[in-house]
Coordinates of C-alpha atoms in Angstrom, one line a residue:
M592 CA 0.0 0.0 0.0
T593 CA 1.4 3.4 -1.0
A594 CA 0.7 6.4 1.3
L595 CA -1.9 8.9 -0.2
L596 CA -2.2 6.8 -3.4
D597 CA -6.0 6.4 -2.8
A598 CA -6.6 10.0 -1.8
T599 CA -9.3 11.8 -3.8
D600 CA -8.8 14.9 -5.7
S601 CA -10.7 16.9 -3.1
Q602 CA -8.5 15.5 -0.3
M603 CA -5.3 16.3 -2.1
A604 CA -6.6 19.8 -2.8
M605 CA -7.4 20.2 0.9
L606 CA -3.9 19.0 1.8
A607 CA -2.4 21.5 -0.7
D608 CA -4.4 24.3 1.0
L609 CA -3.3 23.2 4.5
V610 CA 0.4 23.2 3.4
A611 CA 0.0 26.7 1.9
S612 CA -1.9 28.0 5.0
I613 CA 0.7 26.6 7.4
E614 CA 3.5 28.1 5.3
A615 CA 1.7 31.5 5.4
A616 CA 1.1 31.2 9.2
E617 CA 4.8 30.4 9.8
T618 CA 5.9 33.4 7.7
T619 CA 3.6 35.7 9.7
L620 CA 4.9 34.3 13.0
N621 CA 8.5 34.9 11.9
R622 CA 7.7 38.4 10.8
M623 CA 6.0 39.2 14.1
Q624 CA 8.9 37.8 16.0
A625 CA 11.2 40.1 14.0
A626 CA 8.9 43.0 14.8
R627 CA 9.0 42.0 18.5
D628 CA 12.8 41.9 18.4
G629 CA 12.8 45.4 17.0
M630 CA 10.7 46.7 19.8
L631 CA 12.7 44.9 22.5
A632 CA 15.9 46.3 21.0
L633 CA 14.3 49.8 21.0
A634 CA 13.4 49.3 24.7
G635 CA 17.0 48.5 25.5
R636 CA 18.2 51.5 23.6
L637 CA 15.7 53.7 25.4
A638 CA 17.0 52.5 28.8
I639 CA 20.6 53.2 27.7
D640 CA 19.8 56.7 26.4
I641 CA 18.0 57.6 29.7
A642 CA 21.0 56.4 31.7
R643 CA 23.5 58.2 29.5
E644 CA 21.6 61.5 29.6
A645 CA 21.4 61.2 33.4
A646 CA 25.1 60.1 33.6
H647 CA 24.2 57.0 35.6
P648 CA 27.4 55.5 37.1
D649 CA 26.3 51.9 36.3
H650 CA 26.1 52.7 32.6
G651 CA 22.5 51.8 32.3
D652 CA 22.4 48.4 34.1
M653 CA 19.7 49.5 36.6
A654 CA 17.7 51.3 33.9
I655 CA 17.7 48.2 31.7
R656 CA 16.5 46.1 34.7
T657 CA 13.7 48.7 35.4
V658 CA 12.5 48.6 31.8
A659 CA 12.7 44.8 31.7
A660 CA 10.7 44.6 34.9
E661 CA 8.0 47.0 33.4
I662 CA 7.7 44.8 30.2
G663 CA 7.8 41.5 32.1
A664 CA 5.2 42.4 34.6
A665 CA 2.8 43.4 31.8
Q666 CA 3.3 40.0 30.2
H667 CA 3.4 37.9 33.3
L668 CA 7.0 37.0 32.6
S669 CA 10.2 37.1 34.6
D670 CA 12.1 40.4 34.0
R671 CA 15.3 38.2 33.7
T672 CA 13.6 36.5 30.7
I673 CA 12.8 39.9 29.2
E674 CA 16.3 41.3 29.8
R675 CA 17.8 38.2 28.1
R676 CA 15.4 38.7 25.2
M677 CA 16.3 42.4 25.0
A678 CA 20.0 41.5 24.8
E679 CA 19.4 38.9 22.2
A680 CA 17.2 41.2 20.2
S681 CA 19.7 44.1 20.4
W682 CA 22.5 41.7 19.2
L683 CA 20.4 40.7 16.2
V684 CA 19.1 44.1 15.2
E685 CA 22.2 46.2 15.8
R686 CA 25.0 43.7 14.8
F687 CA 23.2 41.7 12.1
P688 CA 20.6 44.1 10.6
A689 CA 20.5 42.2 7.2
V690 CA 19.6 39.0 9.0
W691 CA 16.8 40.8 11.0
A692 CA 15.5 42.4 7.8
A693 CA 15.4 39.0 6.0
Q694 CA 13.4 37.5 8.8
G695 CA 11.1 40.5 8.9
E696 CA 10.5 40.0 5.1
G697 CA 9.6 36.4 5.7
R698 CA 12.5 35.1 3.7
I699 CA 14.0 33.2 6.6
T700 CA 12.8 31.9 10.0
A701 CA 13.7 32.9 13.5
A702 CA 15.6 29.6 13.8
H703 CA 17.7 30.5 10.7
S704 CA 18.4 33.9 12.4
R705 CA 19.6 32.3 15.6
A706 CA 21.9 29.9 13.7
I707 CA 23.5 32.8 11.7
V708 CA 23.9 35.0 14.8
D709 CA 25.4 32.2 16.9
A710 CA 27.9 31.4 14.1
G711 CA 28.9 35.0 13.6
A712 CA 28.8 36.2 17.2
H713 CA 32.6 36.5 17.4
L714 CA 33.1 38.6 14.2
D715 CA 34.2 42.0 15.6
D716 CA 34.6 43.9 12.4
A717 CA 31.3 45.5 11.1
S718 CA 32.2 45.0 7.4
D719 CA 33.1 41.4 8.0
R720 CA 29.8 40.8 9.8
A721 CA 27.9 42.4 6.9
A722 CA 29.7 40.3 4.3
F723 CA 29.1 37.1 6.4
A724 CA 25.5 37.9 6.9
A725 CA 24.8 38.5 3.2
E726 CA 26.2 35.1 2.3
A727 CA 24.6 33.4 5.3
V728 CA 21.1 34.7 4.4
A729 CA 21.5 33.4 0.9
L730 CA 22.3 30.0 2.3
A731 CA 19.4 30.2 4.8
E732 CA 16.9 30.8 2.0
A733 CA 17.6 27.3 0.6
E734 CA 18.5 25.2 3.7
S735 CA 16.8 24.1 6.9
P736 CA 18.1 25.5 10.2
N737 CA 19.8 22.2 11.3
R738 CA 21.7 22.0 8.0
L739 CA 22.5 25.7 8.0
R740 CA 24.3 25.6 11.4
R741 CA 27.3 23.6 10.0
L742 CA 27.4 25.7 6.8
V743 CA 27.5 29.1 8.6
R744 CA 30.0 28.0 11.1
R745 CA 32.4 27.1 8.3
L746 CA 31.5 30.4 6.5
A747 CA 32.2 32.4 9.6
E748 CA 35.8 31.0 9.8
R749 CA 36.5 32.7 6.5
F750 CA 35.8 36.1 8.0
Q751 CA 37.4 35.4 11.4
E752 CA 40.6 37.4 12.0
R753 CA 41.3 36.0 15.5
S754 CA 42.7 32.5 15.8
I755 CA 40.9 29.5 17.3
V756 CA 43.3 29.6 20.2
E757 CA 42.4 33.2 21.1
R758 CA 38.7 32.5 20.8
H759 CA 38.9 29.3 22.8
R760 CA 40.6 31.3 25.6
D761 CA 37.8 33.8 25.7
A762 CA 35.1 31.1 25.5
R763 CA 36.6 29.4 28.6
E764 CA 35.5 32.4 30.6
L765 CA 31.9 31.5 29.8
R766 CA 32.0 28.0 31.4
R767 CA 29.2 27.4 33.8
G768 CA 27.0 24.8 35.5
G769 CA 23.3 25.0 36.0
V770 CA 20.2 23.1 37.0
K771 CA 16.8 23.0 35.3
T772 CA 13.8 21.7 37.3
R773 CA 11.3 19.5 35.5
D774 CA 8.0 17.9 36.5
E775 CA 7.4 14.8 38.6
G776 CA 10.2 15.6 41.1
W777 CA 12.8 15.5 38.3
A778 CA 15.7 17.9 37.4
E779 CA 18.6 18.2 34.9
L780 CA 22.1 19.1 35.9
G781 CA 24.1 20.8 33.0
M782 CA 27.6 21.8 32.4
S783 CA 29.1 23.9 29.6
G784 CA 32.8 24.4 29.0
P785 CA 35.7 23.5 26.8
V786 CA 34.8 20.6 24.6
T787 CA 37.8 18.5 25.7
L788 CA 36.8 18.7 29.4
V789 CA 33.1 18.1 28.8
H790 CA 33.7 15.2 26.6
G791 CA 36.4 14.0 29.0
V792 CA 33.9 14.0 31.9
F793 CA 31.3 12.1 29.8
Y794 CA 33.9 9.6 28.6
R795 CA 35.2 8.8 32.1
L796 CA 31.6 8.3 33.4
S797 CA 31.0 6.0 30.4
Q798 CA 34.2 4.0 31.1
M799 CA 33.3 3.7 34.8
A800 CA 29.7 2.6 33.9
H801 CA 30.9 0.0 31.4
A802 CA 33.5 -1.3 33.9
L803 CA 30.9 -1.7 36.6
K804 CA 28.5 -3.4 34.3
E805 CA 31.1 -5.9 33.2
E806 CA 32.4 -6.5 36.7
H807 CA 28.9 -7.1 38.1
A808 CA 28.2 -9.6 35.2
R809 CA 31.4 -11.4 36.0
V810 CA 30.7 -11.7 39.7
A811 CA 27.2 -13.0 38.9
K812 CA 28.6 -15.6 36.4
D813 CA 31.2 -16.8 39.0
A814 CA 28.5 -17.1 41.7
R815 CA 26.4 -19.3 39.4
S816 CA 29.3 -21.4 38.5
T817 CA 30.2 -21.9 42.2
N818 CA 26.6 -23.1 42.8
G819 CA 26.8 -25.5 39.9
E820 CA 24.4 -23.6 37.7
P821 CA 24.9 -22.9 34.0
S822 CA 27.1 -19.8 33.5
D823 CA 24.4 -18.1 31.3
A824 CA 21.5 -18.8 33.7
R825 CA 19.4 -16.0 35.1
T826 CA 17.2 -16.5 38.1
A827 CA 14.5 -14.2 39.5
D828 CA 16.2 -13.9 42.9
D829 CA 19.7 -13.2 41.5
R830 CA 20.7 -10.1 43.5
T831 CA 24.2 -9.8 42.0
V832 CA 23.0 -8.8 38.5
D833 CA 23.0 -5.1 38.0
T834 CA 20.0 -4.2 35.9
R835 CA 20.8 -0.5 35.5
T836 CA 21.5 0.8 32.0
I837 CA 24.7 2.6 31.1
D838 CA 22.8 5.9 31.1
Q839 CA 21.5 5.2 34.6
L840 CA 24.9 4.2 35.8
R841 CA 26.4 7.4 34.4
A842 CA 23.9 9.5 36.3
D843 CA 24.4 7.5 39.5
L844 CA 28.1 7.7 39.3
L845 CA 28.1 11.4 38.7
A846 CA 25.8 12.0 41.8
D847 CA 28.0 9.7 43.9
L848 CA 31.2 11.5 42.8
V849 CA 29.9 15.0 43.4
L850 CA 28.0 14.4 46.6
T851 CA 30.6 12.3 48.4
G852 CA 33.9 13.2 46.8
T853 CA 36.5 15.9 47.4
P854 CA 37.8 18.0 44.5
T855 CA 41.4 17.5 45.3
G856 CA 42.5 19.8 42.5
H857 CA 40.8 22.7 44.1
D858 CA 40.7 21.9 47.9
T859 CA 42.3 24.1 50.5
A860 CA 45.3 23.1 52.6
D861 CA 43.0 22.3 55.5
G862 CA 40.6 20.2 53.5
L863 CA 37.8 22.8 53.6
L864 CA 35.9 21.6 50.5
G865 CA 35.7 18.0 51.8
E866 CA 33.6 19.2 54.7
I867 CA 31.0 21.0 52.6
R868 CA 27.7 19.1 52.4
A869 CA 24.6 19.8 50.2
R870 CA 21.7 21.5 52.0
V871 CA 18.2 20.4 51.1
E872 CA 15.1 22.1 52.5
I873 CA 11.8 20.2 52.3
T874 CA 8.2 21.0 53.4
V875 CA 6.6 17.7 54.4
P876 CA 2.8 17.6 55.3
V877 CA 2.3 15.7 58.5
L878 CA 0.0 13.2 56.8
T879 CA 2.8 12.3 54.3
L880 CA 5.0 11.3 57.3
M881 CA 2.2 9.3 58.8
G882 CA 1.5 7.4 55.6
T883 CA 2.6 3.8 55.3
G884 CA 3.8 3.6 51.7
E885 CA 3.6 4.8 48.2
A886 CA 0.0 3.6 47.8
D887 CA -1.2 6.1 50.4
H888 CA -3.0 8.8 48.4
S889 CA -4.6 10.6 51.4
S890 CA -1.6 13.0 51.7
S891 CA -0.2 15.5 49.3
P892 CA 3.4 15.2 48.2
A893 CA 6.3 16.7 50.0
E894 CA 8.1 19.6 48.3
L895 CA 11.7 20.5 47.7
D896 CA 11.2 24.1 48.9
G897 CA 10.6 26.6 46.1
T898 CA 11.3 24.0 43.4
A899 CA 9.4 20.8 42.9
P900 CA 7.4 18.0 44.5
I901 CA 9.3 14.9 45.7
D902 CA 8.0 11.3 46.3
H903 CA 6.8 10.2 49.8
A904 CA 9.6 7.6 50.3
T905 CA 12.3 10.2 49.7
A906 CA 10.6 12.7 52.0
R907 CA 10.3 10.2 54.9
T908 CA 13.9 9.1 54.5
L909 CA 15.3 12.6 54.6
A910 CA 13.0 13.5 57.6
G911 CA 14.3 10.4 59.4
L912 CA 17.9 11.4 58.8
A913 CA 17.4 15.1 59.7
S914 CA 18.9 16.3 63.0
G915 CA 16.2 19.0 63.2
W916 CA 13.2 20.2 61.3
D917 CA 11.6 23.5 60.3
R918 CA 7.9 22.6 60.9
V919 CA 5.4 24.5 58.9
L920 CA 2.0 24.5 60.6
T921 CA -1.0 25.1 58.3
H922 CA -4.7 25.5 59.0
P923 CA -6.6 22.3 58.5
I924 CA -9.5 24.0 56.7
S925 CA -8.0 26.9 54.7
G926 CA -4.5 25.7 54.3
A927 CA -3.1 29.1 55.4
L928 CA 0.2 29.3 57.2
L929 CA -0.2 29.6 60.9
A930 CA 3.3 29.4 62.3
V931 CA 6.8 27.9 62.0
D932 CA 8.6 26.4 64.9
R933 CA 11.4 24.0 65.6
Y934 CA 12.6 21.7 68.4
R935 CA 15.5 24.0 68.9
P936 CA 14.0 27.5 68.2
S937 CA 16.2 30.0 66.3
E938 CA 15.6 32.9 63.9
Q939 CA 11.8 32.4 64.2
L940 CA 10.9 35.3 62.0
R941 CA 13.2 34.3 59.2
R942 CA 11.8 30.8 59.1
H943 CA 8.3 32.2 59.2
L944 CA 8.9 34.5 56.2
R945 CA 10.8 31.9 54.3
A946 CA 7.9 29.5 54.7
R947 CA 5.3 32.2 53.8
D948 CA 7.0 33.7 50.8
Q949 CA 8.7 30.5 49.4
R950 CA 10.2 32.6 46.6
C951 CA 11.1 36.2 45.7
R952 CA 8.0 38.4 45.9
F953 CA 8.6 40.4 42.8
P954 CA 6.0 39.6 40.1
G955 CA 7.2 36.7 37.9
C956 CA 10.3 35.9 39.8
G957 CA 10.8 32.3 41.0
I958 CA 14.1 32.5 43.0
A959 CA 13.7 30.4 46.2
A960 CA 13.2 32.4 49.4
R961 CA 16.3 30.7 51.0
K962 CA 18.4 32.5 48.4
C963 CA 16.7 35.9 49.0
D964 CA 17.2 38.9 51.2
L965 CA 14.6 39.9 53.8
D966 CA 13.7 43.5 53.0
H967 CA 11.7 46.1 55.0
T968 CA 8.8 47.3 52.9
H969 CA 8.8 50.4 55.0
A970 CA 12.4 51.2 55.6
A971 CA 13.6 50.5 59.2
S972 CA 15.6 53.7 59.1
A973 CA 12.2 55.5 58.7
G974 CA 10.6 53.6 61.5
G975 CA 9.4 50.5 59.7
A976 CA 8.9 47.5 62.0
T977 CA 10.9 44.3 61.8
S978 CA 7.9 42.1 61.6
D979 CA 6.1 39.7 59.2
V980 CA 3.8 42.6 58.1
N981 CA 6.7 44.7 57.0
L982 CA 9.2 42.2 55.6
A983 CA 9.2 40.2 52.4
A984 CA 11.8 38.1 50.5
F985 CA 13.4 39.7 47.5
C986 CA 16.3 38.2 45.5
R987 CA 19.3 40.5 45.3
R988 CA 18.3 41.6 41.8
H989 CA 14.9 42.8 42.8
H990 CA 16.0 44.1 46.2
M991 CA 18.3 46.4 44.3
L992 CA 15.5 47.3 41.8
K993 CA 13.2 48.3 44.7
H994 CA 15.8 50.7 46.1
H995 CA 17.4 52.1 43.0
S996 CA 14.5 52.5 40.5
P997 CA 11.0 54.0 40.4
W998 CA 9.4 50.7 41.3
Q999 CA 7.3 51.0 44.5
V1000 CA 5.9 48.4 46.8
A1001 CA 3.4 48.4 49.6
Q1002 CA 2.5 45.5 51.8
R1003 CA -1.2 44.7 52.4
S1004 CA -2.8 42.3 54.9
G1005 CA -2.0 38.6 54.6
G1006 CA 1.5 39.2 53.1
V1007 CA 0.0 40.5 49.9
L1008 CA 2.3 42.9 48.0
E1009 CA 1.2 45.7 45.7
W1010 CA 3.8 46.8 43.2
T1011 CA 3.6 50.0 41.2
S1012 CA 5.7 50.2 38.1
P1013 CA 7.4 53.4 36.7
T1014 CA 4.6 53.9 34.2
G1015 CA 1.9 53.6 37.0
R1016 CA 0.7 50.1 36.4
T1017 CA -0.1 48.0 39.5
Y1018 CA 0.6 44.4 40.1
I1019 CA -0.5 42.2 43.0
D1020 CA 1.8 39.4 44.3
R1021 CA 0.3 37.0 46.8
P1022 CA 2.2 34.5 48.9
P1023 CA 2.1 31.1 47.1
P1024 CA -0.3 28.5 48.6
Q1025 CA 1.2 26.2 51.1
N1026 CA 2.0 22.6 50.2
S1027 CA -0.7 21.4 52.6
V1028 CA -3.8 19.2 53.1
V1029 CA -7.2 20.7 53.8
F1030 CA -10.4 19.2 55.0
T1031 CA -13.5 19.8 52.8
S1032 CA -17.1 18.9 53.1
A1033 CA -19.7 18.6 50.3
G1034 CA -22.6 19.2 52.7
A1035 CA -23.6 19.3 56.3
D1036 CA -24.3 15.6 56.4
A1037 CA -21.4 14.5 54.2
D1038 CA -18.4 12.7 55.5
V1039 CA -15.3 14.8 56.0
G1040 CA -12.7 14.0 53.4
L1041 CA -9.2 15.0 52.5
A1042 CA -8.3 17.1 49.5
P1043 CA -5.0 18.7 48.4
F1044 CA -5.0 22.5 48.9

């Protein structure tokens, strides 16, 4: 049977219309993205012009943050996201105007533009960039973005005056590690750096994983031979067979090395780094601790504070190993935070605010409260009280924004913050709901049940 061979003329005509419509829609989307990039670049330029005219000593850094916060709040996006988009848009519009124009005309897609800009990012001379962009756009009009990347990287080398050694030395300064939280209690740890080191790390993990796999298989084979069983036999109760895949072994080995090892190449003379241990903060509803196993659905999941839910077994294990707990008490009906206490009380107010706010209280920001500053809404120097009704958690970025920009904040009852932007817009930020269990009733005569808040 051949695909579409039996399609009618009307069905083929409909398919042709769909292809044309999708193509037109994609062209429109790319044109609109180019228009948005132009406006974001203009917003960045406006911030710089304001800072220059006022001779700001930070050369516009705070002005850009302020403008990004204004745009981000209006779109319900993090101002960090907007600032990154502004920087990327400025790079495209100002350094590669021919590429931006081609996207705006619908000749290439946004993905093509990113591939070209990434390849030519290190071309410092404006005439070299212009010549590179002209040839790259011509290639982009005939190739898919994934094919284009290799072609434009090679093309950029023709216009590159600096050697690969010089560029590699500069690129090393951009090495970094980061984490990205996913759903279902999952996260990804990432590392970017010199290709030799990154591939070396992965290759060593692979060698170790394969060595373990082979050794476990050998031990299992020897154990069966000792017991008089065929060497290739497999039994259901054979505990010596490692069933983990190579990918799983790589992940487990990396976690083991990082969490338990000491970086000897960087440690201090007195072994300081070997004494450092990871800190994990978890909110565990009491019914989760009281449950008997994974099948218990009466309790809500525990939560890695400010990040993601974790499974019940992990929460109970960590709670059992903890030398002390921060206990978050919530109302059984409303789920509202009542208090925070501990067996050995210390810094009660800080713990209360960390539990209440959970994250930075600027609109759209998700930085965990444990990484934030506690800031007086009404300045302490002006008589503001050091209490939960006058304190809130702000990450350092938004703490600075509050004090060094026209953004204003007022604290209402219940920890609600009312922000006013430089253009006069208002935004309400409420404390996130607690990871709690509440009791609900469908009627006066109904049985009381449990429901996650």
